[in-house]
Short mmCIF file of C-alpha atoms and ligand atoms in Angstrom, two decimals:
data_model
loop_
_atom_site.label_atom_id
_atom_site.label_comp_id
_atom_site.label_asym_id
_atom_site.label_seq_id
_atom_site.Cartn_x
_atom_site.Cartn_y
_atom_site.Cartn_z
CA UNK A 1 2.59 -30.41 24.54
CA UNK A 2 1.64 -28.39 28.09
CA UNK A 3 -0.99 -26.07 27.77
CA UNK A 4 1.25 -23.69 28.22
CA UNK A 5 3.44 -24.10 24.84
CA UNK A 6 0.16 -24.79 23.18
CA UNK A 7 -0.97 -21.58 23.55
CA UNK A 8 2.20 -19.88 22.02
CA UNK A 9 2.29 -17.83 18.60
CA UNK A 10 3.50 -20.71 16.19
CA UNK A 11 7.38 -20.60 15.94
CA UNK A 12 8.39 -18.04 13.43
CA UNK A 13 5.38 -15.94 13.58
CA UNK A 14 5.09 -13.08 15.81
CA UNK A 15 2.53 -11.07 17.23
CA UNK A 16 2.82 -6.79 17.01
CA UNK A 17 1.91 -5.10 20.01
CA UNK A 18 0.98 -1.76 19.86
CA UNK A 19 4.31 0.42 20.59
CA UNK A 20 5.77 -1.80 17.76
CA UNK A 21 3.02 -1.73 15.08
CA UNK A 22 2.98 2.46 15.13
CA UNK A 23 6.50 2.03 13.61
CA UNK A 24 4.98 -0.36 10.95
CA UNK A 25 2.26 2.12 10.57
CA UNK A 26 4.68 4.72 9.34
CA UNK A 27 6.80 2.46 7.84
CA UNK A 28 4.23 1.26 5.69
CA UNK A 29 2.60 4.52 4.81
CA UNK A 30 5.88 5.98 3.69
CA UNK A 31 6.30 2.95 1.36
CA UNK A 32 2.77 3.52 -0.04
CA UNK A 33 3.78 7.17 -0.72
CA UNK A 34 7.00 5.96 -2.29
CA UNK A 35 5.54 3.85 -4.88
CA UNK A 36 2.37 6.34 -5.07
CA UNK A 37 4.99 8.94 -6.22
CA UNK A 38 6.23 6.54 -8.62
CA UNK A 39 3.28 5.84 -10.41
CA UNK A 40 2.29 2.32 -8.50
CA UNK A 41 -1.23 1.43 -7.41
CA UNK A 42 -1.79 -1.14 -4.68
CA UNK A 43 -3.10 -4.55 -5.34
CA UNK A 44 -4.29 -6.71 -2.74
CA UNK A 45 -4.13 -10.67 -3.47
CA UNK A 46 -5.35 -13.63 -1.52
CA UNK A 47 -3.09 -15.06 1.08
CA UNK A 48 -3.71 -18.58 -0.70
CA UNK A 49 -3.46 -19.50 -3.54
CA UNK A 50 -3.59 -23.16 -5.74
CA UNK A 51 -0.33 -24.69 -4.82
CA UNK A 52 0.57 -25.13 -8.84
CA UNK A 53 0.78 -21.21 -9.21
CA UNK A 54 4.06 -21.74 -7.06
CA UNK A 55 5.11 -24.41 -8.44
CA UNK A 56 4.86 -23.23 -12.36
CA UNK A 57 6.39 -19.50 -11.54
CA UNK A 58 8.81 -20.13 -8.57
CA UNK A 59 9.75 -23.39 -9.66
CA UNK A 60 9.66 -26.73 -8.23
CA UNK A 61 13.20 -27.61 -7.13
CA UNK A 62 13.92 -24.18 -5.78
CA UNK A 63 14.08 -24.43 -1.49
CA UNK A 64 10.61 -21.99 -1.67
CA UNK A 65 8.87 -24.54 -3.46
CA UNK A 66 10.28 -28.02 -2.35
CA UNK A 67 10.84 -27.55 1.40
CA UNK A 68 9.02 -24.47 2.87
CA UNK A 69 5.59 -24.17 1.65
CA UNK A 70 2.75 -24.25 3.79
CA UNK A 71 0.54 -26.25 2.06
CA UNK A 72 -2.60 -28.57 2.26
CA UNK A 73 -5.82 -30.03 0.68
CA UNK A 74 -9.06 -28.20 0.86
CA UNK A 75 -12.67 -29.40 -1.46
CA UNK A 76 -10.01 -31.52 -3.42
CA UNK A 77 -7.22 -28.83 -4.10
CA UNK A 78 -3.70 -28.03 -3.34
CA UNK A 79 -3.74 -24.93 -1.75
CA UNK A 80 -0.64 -23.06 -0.76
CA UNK A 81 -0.38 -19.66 2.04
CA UNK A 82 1.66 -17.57 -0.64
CA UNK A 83 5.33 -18.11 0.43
CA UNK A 84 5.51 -14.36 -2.12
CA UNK A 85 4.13 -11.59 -4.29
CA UNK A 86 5.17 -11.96 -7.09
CA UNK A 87 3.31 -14.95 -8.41
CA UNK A 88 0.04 -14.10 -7.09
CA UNK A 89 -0.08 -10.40 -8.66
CA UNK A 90 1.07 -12.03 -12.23
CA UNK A 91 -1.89 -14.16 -11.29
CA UNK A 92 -4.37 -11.54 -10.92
CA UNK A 93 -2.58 -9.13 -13.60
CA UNK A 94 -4.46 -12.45 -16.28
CA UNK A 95 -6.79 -13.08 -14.75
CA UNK A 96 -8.21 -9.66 -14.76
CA UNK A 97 -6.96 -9.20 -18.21
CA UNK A 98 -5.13 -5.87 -17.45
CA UNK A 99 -2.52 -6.86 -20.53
CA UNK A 100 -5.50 -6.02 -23.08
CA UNK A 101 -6.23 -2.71 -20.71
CA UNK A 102 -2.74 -0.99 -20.57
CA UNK A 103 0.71 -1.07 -22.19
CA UNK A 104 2.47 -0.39 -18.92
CA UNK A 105 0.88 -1.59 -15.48
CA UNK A 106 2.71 -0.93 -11.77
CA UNK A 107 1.69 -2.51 -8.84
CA UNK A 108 2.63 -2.32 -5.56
CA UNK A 109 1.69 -4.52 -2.05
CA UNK A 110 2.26 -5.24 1.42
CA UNK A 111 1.84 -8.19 3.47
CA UNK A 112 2.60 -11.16 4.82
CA UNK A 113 4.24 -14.07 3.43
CA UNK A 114 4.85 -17.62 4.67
CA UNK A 115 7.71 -19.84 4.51
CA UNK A 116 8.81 -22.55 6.91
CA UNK A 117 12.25 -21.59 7.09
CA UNK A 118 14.63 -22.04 10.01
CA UNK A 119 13.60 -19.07 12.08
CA UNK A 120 16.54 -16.84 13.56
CA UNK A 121 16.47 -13.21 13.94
CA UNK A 122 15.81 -11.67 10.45
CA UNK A 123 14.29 -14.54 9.18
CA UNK A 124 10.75 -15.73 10.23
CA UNK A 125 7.87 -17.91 9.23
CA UNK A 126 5.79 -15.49 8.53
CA UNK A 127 6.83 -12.45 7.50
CA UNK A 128 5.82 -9.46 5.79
CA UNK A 129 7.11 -8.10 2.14
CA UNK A 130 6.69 -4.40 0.54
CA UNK A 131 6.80 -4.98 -3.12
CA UNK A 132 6.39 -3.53 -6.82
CA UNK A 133 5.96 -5.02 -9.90
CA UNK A 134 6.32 -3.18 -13.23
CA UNK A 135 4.37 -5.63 -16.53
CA UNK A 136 4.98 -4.26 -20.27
CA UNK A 137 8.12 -2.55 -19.49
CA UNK A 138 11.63 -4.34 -21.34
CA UNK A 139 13.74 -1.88 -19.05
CA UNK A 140 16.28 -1.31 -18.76
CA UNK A 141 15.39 2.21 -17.77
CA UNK A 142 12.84 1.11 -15.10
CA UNK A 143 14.94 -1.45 -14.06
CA UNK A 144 17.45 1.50 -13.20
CA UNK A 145 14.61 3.40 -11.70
CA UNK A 146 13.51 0.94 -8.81
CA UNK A 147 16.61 0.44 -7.44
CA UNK A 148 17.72 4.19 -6.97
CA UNK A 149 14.02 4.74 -5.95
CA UNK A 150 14.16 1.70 -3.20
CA UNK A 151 18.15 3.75 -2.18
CA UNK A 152 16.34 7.01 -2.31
CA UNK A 153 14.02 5.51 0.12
CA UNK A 154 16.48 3.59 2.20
CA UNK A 155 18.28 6.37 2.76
CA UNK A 156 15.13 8.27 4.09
CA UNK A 157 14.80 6.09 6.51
CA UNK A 158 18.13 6.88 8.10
CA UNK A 159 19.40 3.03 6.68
CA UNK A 160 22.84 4.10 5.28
CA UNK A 161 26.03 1.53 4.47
CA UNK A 162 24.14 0.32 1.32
CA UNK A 163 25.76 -2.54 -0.58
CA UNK A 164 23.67 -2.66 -3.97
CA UNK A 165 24.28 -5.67 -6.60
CA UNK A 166 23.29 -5.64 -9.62
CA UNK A 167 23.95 -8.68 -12.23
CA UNK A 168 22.07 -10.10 -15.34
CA UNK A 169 21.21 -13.35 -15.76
CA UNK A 170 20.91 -13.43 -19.59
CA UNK A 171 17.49 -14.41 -21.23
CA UNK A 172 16.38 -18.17 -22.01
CA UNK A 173 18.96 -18.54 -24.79
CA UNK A 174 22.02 -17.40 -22.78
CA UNK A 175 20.72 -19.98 -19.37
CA UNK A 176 20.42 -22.86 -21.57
CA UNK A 177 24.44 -22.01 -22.92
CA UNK A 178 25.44 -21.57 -19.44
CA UNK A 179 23.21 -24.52 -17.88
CA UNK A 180 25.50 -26.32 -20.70
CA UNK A 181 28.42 -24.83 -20.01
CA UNK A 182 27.98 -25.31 -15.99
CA UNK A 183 27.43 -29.00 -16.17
CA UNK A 184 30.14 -29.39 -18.50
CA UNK A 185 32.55 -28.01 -15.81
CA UNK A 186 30.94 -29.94 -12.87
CA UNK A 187 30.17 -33.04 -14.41
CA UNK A 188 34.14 -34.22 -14.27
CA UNK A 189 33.96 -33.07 -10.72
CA UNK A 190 30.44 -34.22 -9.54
CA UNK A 191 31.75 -36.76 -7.22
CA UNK A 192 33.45 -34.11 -5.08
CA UNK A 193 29.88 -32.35 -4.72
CA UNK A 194 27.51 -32.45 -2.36
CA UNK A 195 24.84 -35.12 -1.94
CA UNK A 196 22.25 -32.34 -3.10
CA UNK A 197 24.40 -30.37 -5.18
CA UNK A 198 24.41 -33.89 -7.38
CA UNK A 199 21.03 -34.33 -7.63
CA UNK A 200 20.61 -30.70 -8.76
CA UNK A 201 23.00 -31.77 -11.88
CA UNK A 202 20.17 -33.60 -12.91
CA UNK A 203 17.11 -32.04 -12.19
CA UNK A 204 17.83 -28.21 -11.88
CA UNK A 205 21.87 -27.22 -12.35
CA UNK A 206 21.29 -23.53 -11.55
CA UNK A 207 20.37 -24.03 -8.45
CA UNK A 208 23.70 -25.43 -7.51
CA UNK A 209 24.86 -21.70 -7.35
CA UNK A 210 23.09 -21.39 -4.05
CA UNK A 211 24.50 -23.85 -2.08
CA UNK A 212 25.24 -23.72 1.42
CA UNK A 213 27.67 -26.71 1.68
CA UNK A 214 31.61 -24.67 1.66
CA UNK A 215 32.87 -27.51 -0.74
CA UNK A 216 30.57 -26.46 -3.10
CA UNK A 217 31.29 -23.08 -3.23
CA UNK A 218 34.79 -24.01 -3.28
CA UNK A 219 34.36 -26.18 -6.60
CA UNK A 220 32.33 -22.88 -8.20
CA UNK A 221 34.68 -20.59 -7.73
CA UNK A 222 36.92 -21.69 -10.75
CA UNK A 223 32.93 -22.51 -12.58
CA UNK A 224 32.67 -20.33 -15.40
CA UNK A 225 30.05 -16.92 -15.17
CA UNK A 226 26.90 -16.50 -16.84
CA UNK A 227 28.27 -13.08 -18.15
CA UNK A 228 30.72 -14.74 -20.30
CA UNK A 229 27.66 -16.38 -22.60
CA UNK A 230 25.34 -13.43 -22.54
CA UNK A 231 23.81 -12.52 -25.80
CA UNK A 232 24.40 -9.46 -27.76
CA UNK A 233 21.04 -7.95 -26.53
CA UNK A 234 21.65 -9.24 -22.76
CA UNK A 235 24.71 -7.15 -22.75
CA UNK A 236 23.30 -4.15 -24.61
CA UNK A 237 20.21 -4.85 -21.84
CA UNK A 238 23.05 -4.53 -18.82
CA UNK A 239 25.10 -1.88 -20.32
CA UNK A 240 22.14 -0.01 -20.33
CA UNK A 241 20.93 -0.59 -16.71
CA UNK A 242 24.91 0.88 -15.49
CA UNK A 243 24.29 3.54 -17.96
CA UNK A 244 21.51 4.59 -16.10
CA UNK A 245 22.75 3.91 -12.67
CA UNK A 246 25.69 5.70 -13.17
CA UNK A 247 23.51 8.73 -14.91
CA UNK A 248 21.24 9.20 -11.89
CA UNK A 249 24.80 8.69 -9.27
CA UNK A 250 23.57 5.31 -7.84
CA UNK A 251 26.53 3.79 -6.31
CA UNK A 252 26.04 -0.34 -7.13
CA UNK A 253 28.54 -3.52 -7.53
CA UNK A 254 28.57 -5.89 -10.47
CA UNK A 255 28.86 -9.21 -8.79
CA UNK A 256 28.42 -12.22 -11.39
CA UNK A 257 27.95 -14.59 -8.36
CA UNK A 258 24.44 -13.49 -7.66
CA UNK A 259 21.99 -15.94 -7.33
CA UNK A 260 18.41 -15.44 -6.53
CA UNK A 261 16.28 -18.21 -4.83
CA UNK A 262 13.62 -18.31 -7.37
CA UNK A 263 13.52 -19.46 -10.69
CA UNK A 264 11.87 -16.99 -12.68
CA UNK A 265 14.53 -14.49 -13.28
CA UNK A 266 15.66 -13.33 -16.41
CA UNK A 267 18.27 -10.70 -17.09
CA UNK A 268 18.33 -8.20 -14.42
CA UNK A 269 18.78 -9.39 -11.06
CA UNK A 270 19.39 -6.94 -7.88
CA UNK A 271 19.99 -7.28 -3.95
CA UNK A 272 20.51 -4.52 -1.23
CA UNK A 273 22.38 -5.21 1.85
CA UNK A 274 23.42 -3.41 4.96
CA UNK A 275 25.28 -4.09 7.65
CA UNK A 276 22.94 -1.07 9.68
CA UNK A 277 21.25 -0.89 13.09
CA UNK A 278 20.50 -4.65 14.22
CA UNK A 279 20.62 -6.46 11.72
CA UNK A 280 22.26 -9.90 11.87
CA UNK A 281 23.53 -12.67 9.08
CA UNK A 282 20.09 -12.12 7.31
CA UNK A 283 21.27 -8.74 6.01
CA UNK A 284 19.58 -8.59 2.13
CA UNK A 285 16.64 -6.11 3.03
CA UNK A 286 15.54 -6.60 -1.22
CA UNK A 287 15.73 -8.76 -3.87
CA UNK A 288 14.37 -8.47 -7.37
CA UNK A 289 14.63 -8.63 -10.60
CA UNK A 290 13.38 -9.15 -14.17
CA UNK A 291 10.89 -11.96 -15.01
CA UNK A 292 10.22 -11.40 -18.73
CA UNK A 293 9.18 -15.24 -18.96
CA UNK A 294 6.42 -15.93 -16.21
CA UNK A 295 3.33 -13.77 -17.69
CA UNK A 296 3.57 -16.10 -20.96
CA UNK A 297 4.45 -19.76 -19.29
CA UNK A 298 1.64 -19.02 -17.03
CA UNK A 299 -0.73 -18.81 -20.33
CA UNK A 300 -0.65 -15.39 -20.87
CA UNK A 301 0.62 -13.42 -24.01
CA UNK A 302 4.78 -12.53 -23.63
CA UNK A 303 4.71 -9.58 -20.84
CA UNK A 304 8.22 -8.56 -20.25
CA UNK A 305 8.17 -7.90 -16.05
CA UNK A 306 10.42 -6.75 -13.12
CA UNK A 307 9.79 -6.42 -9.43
CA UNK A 308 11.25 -6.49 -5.89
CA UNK A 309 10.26 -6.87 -2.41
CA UNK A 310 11.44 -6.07 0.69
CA UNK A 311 11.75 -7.52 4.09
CA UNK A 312 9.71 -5.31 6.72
CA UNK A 313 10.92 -6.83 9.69
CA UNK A 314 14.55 -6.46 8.20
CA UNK A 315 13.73 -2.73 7.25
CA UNK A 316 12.59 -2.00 10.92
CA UNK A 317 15.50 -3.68 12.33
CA UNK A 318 18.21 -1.80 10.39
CA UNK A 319 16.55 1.62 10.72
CA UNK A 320 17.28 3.94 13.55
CA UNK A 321 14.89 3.86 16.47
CA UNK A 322 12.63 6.60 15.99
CA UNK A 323 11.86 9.87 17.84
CA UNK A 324 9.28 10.75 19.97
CA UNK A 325 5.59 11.17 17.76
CA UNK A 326 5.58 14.74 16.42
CA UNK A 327 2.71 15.92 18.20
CA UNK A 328 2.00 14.58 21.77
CA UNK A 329 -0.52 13.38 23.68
CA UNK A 330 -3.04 15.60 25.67
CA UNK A 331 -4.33 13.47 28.78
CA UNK A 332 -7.18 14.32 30.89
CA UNK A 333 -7.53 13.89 34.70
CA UNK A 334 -10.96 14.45 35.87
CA UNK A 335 -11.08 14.19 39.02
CA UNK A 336 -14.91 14.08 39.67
CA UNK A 337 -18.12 13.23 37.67
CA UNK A 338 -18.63 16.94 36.79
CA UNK A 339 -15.41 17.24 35.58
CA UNK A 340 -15.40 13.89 33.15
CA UNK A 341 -18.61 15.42 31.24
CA UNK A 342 -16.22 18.55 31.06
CA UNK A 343 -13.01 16.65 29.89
CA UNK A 344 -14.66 14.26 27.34
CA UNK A 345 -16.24 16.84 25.58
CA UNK A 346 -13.12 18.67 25.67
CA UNK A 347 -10.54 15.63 24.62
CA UNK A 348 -13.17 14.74 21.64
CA UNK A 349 -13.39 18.80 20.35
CA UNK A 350 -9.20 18.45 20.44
CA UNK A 351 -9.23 15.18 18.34
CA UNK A 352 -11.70 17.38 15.75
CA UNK A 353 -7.91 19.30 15.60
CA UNK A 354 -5.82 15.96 15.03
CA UNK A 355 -5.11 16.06 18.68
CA UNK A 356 -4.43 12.72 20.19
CA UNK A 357 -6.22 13.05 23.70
CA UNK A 358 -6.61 10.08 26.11
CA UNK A 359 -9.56 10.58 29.13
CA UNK A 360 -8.80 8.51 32.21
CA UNK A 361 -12.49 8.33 33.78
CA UNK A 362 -11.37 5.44 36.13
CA UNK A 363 -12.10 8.17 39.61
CA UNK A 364 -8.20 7.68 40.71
CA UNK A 365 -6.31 9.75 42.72
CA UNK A 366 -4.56 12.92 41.02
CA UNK A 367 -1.10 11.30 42.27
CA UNK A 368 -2.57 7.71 40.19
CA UNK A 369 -3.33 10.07 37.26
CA UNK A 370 -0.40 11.87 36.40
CA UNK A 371 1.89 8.67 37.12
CA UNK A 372 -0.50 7.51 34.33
CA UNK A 373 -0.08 10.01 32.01
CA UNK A 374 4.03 10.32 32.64
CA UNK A 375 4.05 6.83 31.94
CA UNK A 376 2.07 7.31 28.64
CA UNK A 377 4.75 10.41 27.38
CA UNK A 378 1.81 12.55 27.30
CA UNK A 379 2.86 16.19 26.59
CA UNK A 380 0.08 17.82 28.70
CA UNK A 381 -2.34 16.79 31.24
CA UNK A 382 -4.97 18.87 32.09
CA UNK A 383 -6.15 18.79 35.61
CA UNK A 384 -9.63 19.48 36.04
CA UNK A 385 -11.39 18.84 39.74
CA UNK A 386 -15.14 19.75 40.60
CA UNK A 387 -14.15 23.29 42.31
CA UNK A 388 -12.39 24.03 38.65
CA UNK A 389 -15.49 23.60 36.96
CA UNK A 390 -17.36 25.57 38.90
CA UNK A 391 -14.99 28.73 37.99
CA UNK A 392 -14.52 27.55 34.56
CA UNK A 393 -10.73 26.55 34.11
CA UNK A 394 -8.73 23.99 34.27
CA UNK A 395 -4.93 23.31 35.39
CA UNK A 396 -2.93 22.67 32.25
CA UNK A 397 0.70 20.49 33.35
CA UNK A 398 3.60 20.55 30.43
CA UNK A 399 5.45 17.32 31.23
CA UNK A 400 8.19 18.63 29.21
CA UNK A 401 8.80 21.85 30.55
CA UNK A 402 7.32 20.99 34.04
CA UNK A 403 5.47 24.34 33.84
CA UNK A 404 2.08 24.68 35.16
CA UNK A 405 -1.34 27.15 34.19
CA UNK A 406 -4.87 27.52 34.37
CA UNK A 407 -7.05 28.10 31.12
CA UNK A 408 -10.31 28.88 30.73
CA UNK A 409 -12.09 26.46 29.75
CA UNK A 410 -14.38 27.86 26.79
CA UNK A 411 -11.08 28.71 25.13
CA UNK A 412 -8.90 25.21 26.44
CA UNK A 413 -9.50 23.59 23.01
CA UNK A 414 -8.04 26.54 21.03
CA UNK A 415 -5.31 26.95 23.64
CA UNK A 416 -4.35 23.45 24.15
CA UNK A 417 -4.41 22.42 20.39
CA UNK A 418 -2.35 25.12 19.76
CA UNK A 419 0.40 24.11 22.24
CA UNK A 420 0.88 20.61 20.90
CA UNK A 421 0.06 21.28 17.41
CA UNK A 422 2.91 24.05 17.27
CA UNK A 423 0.28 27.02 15.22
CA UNK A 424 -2.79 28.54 14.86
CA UNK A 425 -5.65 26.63 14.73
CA UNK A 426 -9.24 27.42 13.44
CA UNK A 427 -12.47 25.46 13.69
CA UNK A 428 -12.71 22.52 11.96
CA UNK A 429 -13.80 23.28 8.26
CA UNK A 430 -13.15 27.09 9.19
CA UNK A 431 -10.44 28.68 6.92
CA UNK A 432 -6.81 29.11 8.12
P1 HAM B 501 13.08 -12.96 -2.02
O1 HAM B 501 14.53 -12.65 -2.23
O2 HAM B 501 12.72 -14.35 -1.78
O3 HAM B 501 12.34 -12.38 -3.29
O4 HAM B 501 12.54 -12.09 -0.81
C1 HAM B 501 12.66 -10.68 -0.81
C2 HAM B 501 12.97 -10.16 0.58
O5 HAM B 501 12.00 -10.64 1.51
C3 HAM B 501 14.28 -10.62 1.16
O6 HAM B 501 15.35 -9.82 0.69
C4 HAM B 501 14.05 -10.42 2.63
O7 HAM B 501 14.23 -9.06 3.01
C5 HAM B 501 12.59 -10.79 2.78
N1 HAM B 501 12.44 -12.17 3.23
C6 HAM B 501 12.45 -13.30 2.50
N2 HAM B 501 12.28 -14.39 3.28
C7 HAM B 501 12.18 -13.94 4.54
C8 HAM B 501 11.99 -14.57 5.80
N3 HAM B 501 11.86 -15.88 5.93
N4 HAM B 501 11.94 -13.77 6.91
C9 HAM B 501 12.06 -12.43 6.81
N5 HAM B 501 12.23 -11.79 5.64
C10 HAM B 501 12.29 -12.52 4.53
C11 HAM B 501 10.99 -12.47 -3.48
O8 HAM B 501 10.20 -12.82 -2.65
C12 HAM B 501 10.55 -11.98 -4.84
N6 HAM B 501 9.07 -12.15 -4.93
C13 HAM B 501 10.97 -10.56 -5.10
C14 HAM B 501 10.55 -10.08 -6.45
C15 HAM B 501 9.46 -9.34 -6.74
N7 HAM B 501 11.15 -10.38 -7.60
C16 HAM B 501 10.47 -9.83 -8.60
N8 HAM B 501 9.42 -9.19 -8.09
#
C-alpha cells in the first residue's frame, strides 16, 4: 500500500468537516427534542461490546452477525464494535436493573454503528443511528405512537413521499407454525434454491425471506405469509396497531413480505422509505419493531420491547439542503493594533448576546479582509482602522444589503446585536 492510500479514512467511514457536521448538529438536536417531547431519556452505551451479546440478540446466521462484524480478541475476549443499538441498551437496561425500577422505561441514542458492508452511497461502514427503545410496554398503542412520531418528524424536516410498512410477525408460537409451514413449501423445491438459500433450510429458514438471489424471490412469491398462521392475540395485537394508525391519520401499507435483517423481532415490524432528495437504492431511512423476546433470553425477567433507528446519513441525504443560519455572522476587520484590542472586546461582548462574531487579527489588507469575510457569509463586518478609534466609531458593512454606516462604538454592541439578532436586546442577565 503507498503511503498515500495508507493514510486514507478506512473505506466506508467518513470524516465530517465542519460545513457538514453543523447540519448534523441540528439534525441531531431536533431528534433529541423529538424523543425529549416524547418522554425518552438518552442513554449512552459503549461502542464495544462482548461479541456473544450480538450473537444471542441479533442472531448468529443473520448477515449482521455472520459476515459484517468487526470483531477481535482483547485480555482473552471476543469483543465486537456494536454493528447496533438495540442490543447494547437491552444490555445496560439488566444490567442496571431498571426492570425492578420502573414499569415503563424509554430510551433514546445516537451514534455510530459499524458494519462491514459493501459501501455505496447510503450505505457505509460506519455509520451513525438515531434510535428509541420503549421496555414494559405490550403496545400496540406505542407501537402506533413511534411511527407517526418518527412521520411527524420526517415531515419536519421537509422529507415528504413517505412509504410506511407496517407488518406483524406473530409471536414465538405463530414463527415456529410458519417456520413449519415455510419449509414444508420449499423443501419439494429446495433444489431450485440458491446455494445459501439451502443451507438456511437447515440452520435458520426465516432468513430465506431476505434473499438477494431473483430465483429465490421468484420461488417465495407463491410461499405462503406469516399472516395466514397468526394467533388470535397476534391479530387482535395488529388490528390494534391500524386502529391506531388510522385514528391519529397516519397513512401506512400492510405488506406481509417484510423482512427485517435481525432476528429478534416479534409481532410488529415497521420500515419508512422515500424516494426524497438524494437518496439512492438504500432508501429505508428506519426500521423497527417489537422484540418482546430478547430482555428474557438474555437472562432477564419477560420485558415486552419495541424500538427503531434511523439512518443519519440517509436522513441528511433525503432532506432539503438547508437555508442560510438564522442569525449571521458579525466579522471584525481591525486594521491596526489599537483597533484589535477594540474589536476583540467588542466581538466577545456580542457573543455574551448569542452573536456569532469571528476577529481576523492576522494585520491584512482591508481588500484581504472583506474577501475574507464575503467568503465566510458573514452578515456584517465592521471596519475599524486606528483613525476610527481615535473618534470612537467604527464602519459597520451589511453584506446583504451592501449598505454602509458608522456607529459609535460605546453603543456598537447594542446596535450591532440588534441588527443580526432581529430585536431588542438588553444586557446579559438584565430583564427584557
Ligand atoms: P436496521 O434496519 O438494521 O435496524 O437499521 C436501521 C437503519 O439504520 C436503516 O434503516 C438505515 O437507515 C440505517 N443503516 C443500517 N445499516 C446502514 C449502513 N450500513 N449504512 C448506513 N445506514 C445504515 C436496526 O439496527 C435495529 N437496531 C432497529 C431497532 C431498534 N429495532 C428495534 N429497536
Amino acid at each position: 500500500m503507498g503511503k498515500e492510500s495508507l493514510f486514507r479514512a478506512v473505506k466506508g467511514m467518513n470524516d465530517l468537516l465542519p460545513a457538514e457536521a453543523a447540519r448534523w448538529q441540528r439534525l441531531e438536536r431536533s431528534f433529541a427534542e423529538t424523543a425529549r417531547l416524547h418522554g425518552y431519556g438518552e442513554v449512552r452505551t459503549p461502542l464495544v461490546e462482548r461479541t456473544e451479546l450480538f450473537v444471542r440478540s441479533i442472531g448468529e446466521t443473520t448477515d449482521v452477525v455472520s459476515k459484517e462484524m468487526y470483531t477481535f480478541d482483547r485480555h482473552d475476549e471476543s469483543l465486537t464494535l456494536r454493528p447496533e443499538g438495540t442490543a447494547s441498551a437491552a444490555r445496560a437496561y439488566l444490567e442496571h436493573a431498571v426492570h425492578g425500577r420502573e414499569p415503563v422505561t424509554r430510551w433514546y441514542y445516537v451514534g455510530p454503528m459499524f458494519r462491514a458492508e459493501r459501501a455505496q452511497r447510503g450505505r457505509y461502514r460506519q455509520f451513525h443511528q438515531a434510535g428509541c427503545e420503549i421496555y414494559g410496554d405490550r403496545g400496540p398503542g406505542c407501537d402506533a405512537e413511534i411511527i407517526d412520531m418518527l412521520r411527524t418528524f420526517f415531515g419536519e424536516l421537509g422529507i415528504s413521499a413517505l412509504d410506511v410498512r407496517v407488518s406483524s410477525l406473530g409471536g414465538r408460537e405463530a414463527r415456529t407454525a410458519y417456520r413449519d409451514r415455510l419449509v414444508a413449501f420449499l423443501e419439494p423445491r429446495a433444489s431450485e434454491l440458491s446455494e445459501l438459500s439451502r443451507q438456511r433450510l437447515v440452520s435458520n429458514p426465516l432468513r430465506i425471506l431476505d434473499s438477494k438471489d431473483p430465483g429465490d424471490q421468484a420461488l417465495l412469491s407463491g410461499a405462503p405469509s406469516i399472516h395466514d398462521v397468526l394467533t388470535e392475540d397476534d391479530r387482535a395485537h395488529f388490528d390494534g396497531l391500524r386502529r391506531y394508525l388510522d385514528a391519529l391519520g397516519t397513512p401506512y401499507v400492510v405488506d406481509g413480505g417484510m423482512v427485517r435483517g435481525l432476528d429478534y423481532y416479534t409481532r410488529t415490524v415497521f420500515e419508512i422509505r422515500s424516494d426524497a432528495g438524494e437518496l439512492g437504492a438504500q432508501n429505508t431511512l428506519v426500521g423497527g419493531g417489537r422484540y418482546d423476546g430478547m430482555i428474557e433470553s438474555l437472562g432477564g425477567p419477560p420485558t415486552p420491547a419495541i424500538g427503531f433507528a434511523l439512518g443519519l446519513e440517509r436522513l441528511l441525504l433525503a432532506m432539503p439542503s438547508a437555508g442560510p443560519e438564522a442569525h449571521g455572522t458579525c466579522f471584525f476587520a481591525p486594521l491596526g493594533d489599537r483597533a484589535t484590542e477594540v474589536a476583540l472586546g467588542l466581538a466577545r461582548d456580542l457573543r455574551k448576546h448569542g452573536v456569532r462574531a469571528e476577529v481576523d487579527s492576522r494585520g491584512g489588507s482591508l481588500k484581504s479582509l472583506l474577501r475574507r469575510a464575503n467568503g465566510l457569509a458573514a452578515r456584517l463586518c465592521v471596519v475599524i482602522g486606528d483613525a476610527e478609534v481615535e473618534r470612537g466609531v467604527a464602519q459597520v458593512k451589511d453584506l446583504n444589503e451592501h449598505t454602509q454606516d458608522e456607529v459609535a462604538l460605546d453603543r456598537a454592541v447594542v446596535i450591532l446585536a440588534d441588527r443580526l439578532l432581529g430585536s431588542a436586546i438588553t444586557a446579559p442577565g438584565g430583564v427584557a
